Short mmCIF file of C-alpha atoms in Angstrom, two decimals:
data_model
loop_
_atom_site.label_atom_id
_atom_site.label_comp_id
_atom_site.label_asym_id
_atom_site.label_seq_id
_atom_site.Cartn_x
_atom_site.Cartn_y
_atom_site.Cartn_z
CA MET I 105 181.24 117.40 108.71
CA THR I 106 178.66 114.67 108.79
CA ASP I 107 175.58 114.42 110.95
CA SER I 108 175.92 112.00 113.81
CA VAL I 109 173.66 108.98 113.66
CA PRO I 110 172.23 107.63 116.91
CA ALA I 111 173.61 104.23 117.74
CA ALA I 112 171.17 101.38 117.38
CA PRO I 113 170.19 99.68 120.64
CA VAL I 114 172.28 96.65 121.39
CA PRO I 115 170.08 93.52 121.29
CA PRO I 116 170.26 91.13 124.24
CA THR I 117 172.92 88.46 123.85
CA SER I 118 171.89 84.84 123.73
CA SER I 119 173.40 84.31 127.18
CA THR I 120 170.87 86.76 128.69
CA LEU I 121 167.86 85.06 127.12
CA ARG I 122 165.96 82.01 128.25
CA SER I 123 165.96 79.02 125.94
CA SER I 124 162.29 79.67 125.22
CA ASP I 125 163.05 83.23 124.09
CA ARG I 126 165.86 82.06 121.82
CA PHE I 127 163.50 79.51 120.30
CA VAL I 128 160.87 82.16 119.55
CA THR I 129 163.50 84.34 117.88
CA TYR I 130 164.63 81.36 115.80
CA LEU I 131 161.05 80.61 114.74
CA HIS I 132 160.45 84.18 113.59
CA GLN I 133 163.54 83.87 111.41
CA VAL I 134 162.45 80.50 110.00
CA CYS I 135 158.97 81.80 109.23
CA ALA I 136 160.42 84.41 106.89
CA SER I 137 160.41 81.54 104.40
CA THR I 138 156.99 80.83 102.92
CA GLN I 139 157.87 77.15 102.48
CA ALA I 140 159.01 76.74 106.06
CA ARG I 141 156.00 78.61 107.41
CA ALA I 142 153.65 76.34 105.46
CA ALA I 143 155.41 73.21 106.74
CA LEU I 144 155.25 74.35 110.35
CA ARG I 145 151.63 75.41 110.05
CA ARG I 146 150.65 71.84 109.11
CA GLY I 147 151.25 70.79 112.72
CA LEU I 148 148.49 72.93 114.21
CA GLY I 149 146.86 71.10 117.09
CA LEU I 150 148.51 67.78 116.21
CA PRO I 151 150.69 65.48 118.32
CA VAL I 152 154.38 65.36 117.48
CA GLN I 153 153.98 61.95 115.83
CA ARG I 154 151.84 63.54 113.12
CA CYS I 155 154.09 66.55 112.54
CA THR I 156 156.45 64.93 110.06
CA TYR I 157 156.98 68.11 108.02
CA MET I 158 158.15 70.03 111.09
CA HIS I 159 161.05 67.78 112.07
CA ARG I 160 163.60 69.28 109.68
CA TYR I 161 163.19 72.69 111.35
CA LEU I 162 162.81 71.67 114.99
CA VAL I 163 164.90 68.55 115.60
CA PRO I 164 168.28 70.28 114.93
CA TRP I 165 167.34 73.22 117.16
CA LEU I 166 166.23 71.00 120.02
CA ARG I 167 169.38 68.90 119.68
CA ASP I 168 171.61 71.96 119.96
CA HIS I 169 169.67 73.96 122.54
CA ASP I 170 167.29 71.87 124.62
CA ASP I 171 167.19 68.28 123.38
CA ALA I 172 163.73 67.86 124.83
CA HIS I 173 163.34 64.19 125.66
CA GLN I 174 160.16 64.60 127.70
CA ALA I 175 157.07 64.22 125.54
CA ASP I 176 155.27 67.22 127.07
CA VAL I 177 158.25 69.51 126.51
CA ARG I 178 158.74 68.37 122.93
CA ARG I 179 155.08 68.81 122.12
CA ALA I 180 155.13 72.32 123.58
CA TYR I 181 157.92 73.29 121.19
CA TYR I 182 156.08 71.86 118.22
CA ALA I 183 152.80 73.48 119.24
CA VAL I 184 154.26 76.96 119.64
CA ALA I 185 156.18 76.62 116.38
CA SER I 186 152.97 75.84 114.50
CA LEU I 187 151.09 78.66 116.23
CA ILE I 188 153.76 81.20 115.29
CA ALA I 189 153.75 79.92 111.71
CA ALA I 190 149.96 80.25 111.56
CA ARG I 191 149.86 83.89 112.62
CA PRO I 192 147.55 86.01 110.46
CA ARG I 193 149.29 88.28 107.98
CA SER I 194 148.67 91.35 110.16
CA ALA I 195 150.74 89.79 112.99
CA ARG I 196 153.67 88.42 110.99
CA ASP I 197 155.71 91.60 111.09
CA THR I 198 155.60 91.72 114.88
CA ALA I 199 159.08 90.82 116.10
CA PRO I 200 159.59 89.16 119.48
CA HIS I 201 160.45 91.61 122.23
CA HIS I 202 162.90 90.34 124.82
CA ASN I 203 163.40 92.30 128.01
CA PRO I 204 165.73 90.34 130.29
CA ALA I 205 165.31 93.03 132.95
CA LEU I 206 161.60 92.24 133.25
CA PRO I 207 160.96 89.50 135.83
CA TRP I 208 159.50 86.36 134.29
CA TYR I 209 156.39 86.48 136.47
CA GLU I 210 155.57 89.97 135.13
CA ARG I 211 155.47 88.86 131.51
CA PRO I 212 151.98 88.33 130.07
CA ASP I 213 150.64 84.78 129.96
CA ILE I 214 147.60 83.64 127.98
CA GLY I 215 145.32 84.79 130.79
CA ALA I 216 146.66 88.32 130.51
CA SER I 217 146.18 88.24 126.73
CA LEU I 218 142.57 87.18 127.17
CA GLY I 219 142.09 89.89 129.78
CA GLN I 220 143.45 92.46 127.36
CA ALA I 221 141.02 91.21 124.72
CA VAL I 222 138.11 91.70 127.10
CA ALA I 223 139.33 95.14 128.20
CA GLN I 224 139.50 96.21 124.56
CA GLY I 225 136.10 94.76 123.69
CA VAL I 226 137.51 92.04 121.44
CA LEU I 227 136.03 89.21 123.50
CA LYS I 228 133.06 89.04 125.81
CA GLU I 229 133.76 88.34 129.47
CA ASN I 230 131.72 85.14 129.49
CA SER I 231 133.57 83.75 126.48
CA ALA I 232 137.02 84.52 127.84
CA GLU I 233 136.30 83.19 131.32
CA SER I 234 134.69 80.05 129.93
CA ALA I 235 137.76 79.41 127.80
CA LEU I 236 140.08 79.74 130.79
CA HIS I 237 137.96 77.58 133.08
CA LEU I 238 137.63 74.94 130.38
CA MET I 239 141.38 74.75 129.82
CA ALA I 240 142.01 74.69 133.57
CA ARG I 241 140.17 71.37 133.81
CA GLN I 242 141.87 69.72 130.84
CA SER I 243 145.08 67.83 130.23
CA SER I 244 147.47 69.14 127.61
CA ASP I 245 145.97 66.68 125.10
CA ALA I 246 142.78 68.75 125.18
CA VAL I 247 144.42 72.17 125.53
CA HIS I 248 146.67 71.90 122.47
CA PRO I 249 143.87 71.51 119.87
CA TYR I 250 142.02 74.42 121.49
CA LEU I 251 144.84 76.94 121.10
CA PRO I 252 144.98 77.53 117.30
CA ALA I 253 141.55 79.16 117.04
CA LEU I 254 142.00 81.05 120.30
CA THR I 255 145.40 82.52 119.50
CA ARG I 256 144.40 83.40 115.95
CA GLN I 257 141.41 85.34 117.26
CA LEU I 258 143.63 87.25 119.68
CA LEU I 259 146.31 88.01 117.09
CA ALA I 260 143.80 89.12 114.47
CA ALA I 261 142.57 91.70 116.97
CA GLY I 262 146.07 92.98 117.66
CA ILE I 263 146.44 91.31 121.06
CA THR I 264 150.02 90.40 121.94
CA ILE I 265 150.95 86.84 122.89
CA ASP I 266 154.21 86.13 124.69
CA TRP I 267 155.13 82.92 122.90
CA ALA I 268 158.02 82.09 125.23
CA VAL I 269 155.74 82.18 128.27
CA LEU I 270 153.15 80.04 126.49
CA LEU I 271 155.88 77.57 125.51
CA GLU I 272 157.02 77.07 129.10
CA ASP I 273 153.47 76.91 130.43
CA LEU I 274 152.58 74.17 127.94
CA ALA I 275 155.77 72.27 128.72
CA TRP I 276 154.88 72.18 132.43
CA TRP I 277 151.11 71.93 132.07
CA ASN I 278 150.58 68.26 132.95
CA ARG I 279 152.94 68.49 135.92
CA SER I 280 151.78 71.86 137.29
CA ARG I 281 148.36 72.43 135.75
CA ASP I 282 146.70 73.85 138.88
CA ARG I 283 149.52 76.32 139.51
CA ILE I 284 149.63 77.51 135.90
CA ALA I 285 145.85 77.66 135.52
CA THR I 286 145.59 79.70 138.72
CA ARG I 287 148.18 82.14 137.39
CA TRP I 288 146.31 82.42 134.09
CA LEU I 289 143.05 83.23 135.89
CA GLU I 290 144.71 85.75 138.20
CA SER I 291 146.39 87.42 135.23
CA TYR I 292 143.08 87.52 133.41
CA PHE I 293 141.17 89.22 136.22
CA ARG I 294 143.97 91.71 136.86
CA THR I 295 143.90 92.70 133.20
CA ALA I 296 140.23 92.42 132.24
CA THR I 297 138.79 94.33 135.19
CA ARG I 298 139.71 97.67 136.65
CA THR I 299 139.44 98.74 140.26
CA THR I 300 136.43 100.94 140.85
CA ASP I 301 136.29 103.64 143.49
CA PRO I 302 133.48 102.73 145.96
CA ALA I 303 132.29 106.35 145.85
CA ASP I 304 131.79 106.05 142.10
CA SER I 305 129.76 102.87 142.56
CA ALA I 306 127.56 104.52 145.19
CA GLU I 307 126.97 107.49 142.93
CA GLU I 308 126.08 105.20 140.05
CA ASN I 309 123.60 103.23 142.19
CA ALA I 310 121.96 106.43 143.39
CA ARG I 311 121.04 107.48 139.88
#
């Protein structure tokens, strides 16, 4: 008689995942190769026209899954690919977690990640808020070069980034910047601050 082995959880099928989630999974697989990771990392903060070493890994995927003709969408794919490839060593073993049952609006955006960093003492409130307000006023041309240093700082501190959410936000940024920036700020304040009981505040002030 042999011991029974618990069945492994069944991973979500591709049909239950958004295209952005499938892309992130693909990139994690590609980045298992040191050569591929180095090629993708060379595109950090650069426009697509200067990412010549990335084409061999991204053009076939986009052709078969998204075929992104819009410049903003294509650049978002290239940007997220380079950011994933540039993850610090401590974050490379973190596999993407897909939960199709979780509503899209409940998944953490970059504002939530910054809020988590503040809550954990990784970033100061002024720095995180300034970063968000700065990006909220910029076009994607200014946001893209700003992301490599910001995401690396978050990842090095163990803060999770939902790459699929970031991909879609960047793809829509120039068309829906105010809506996305507002969501980022709301997510930040929900995560970075905690509700305080008024009685506690009164007690604190009385001291």
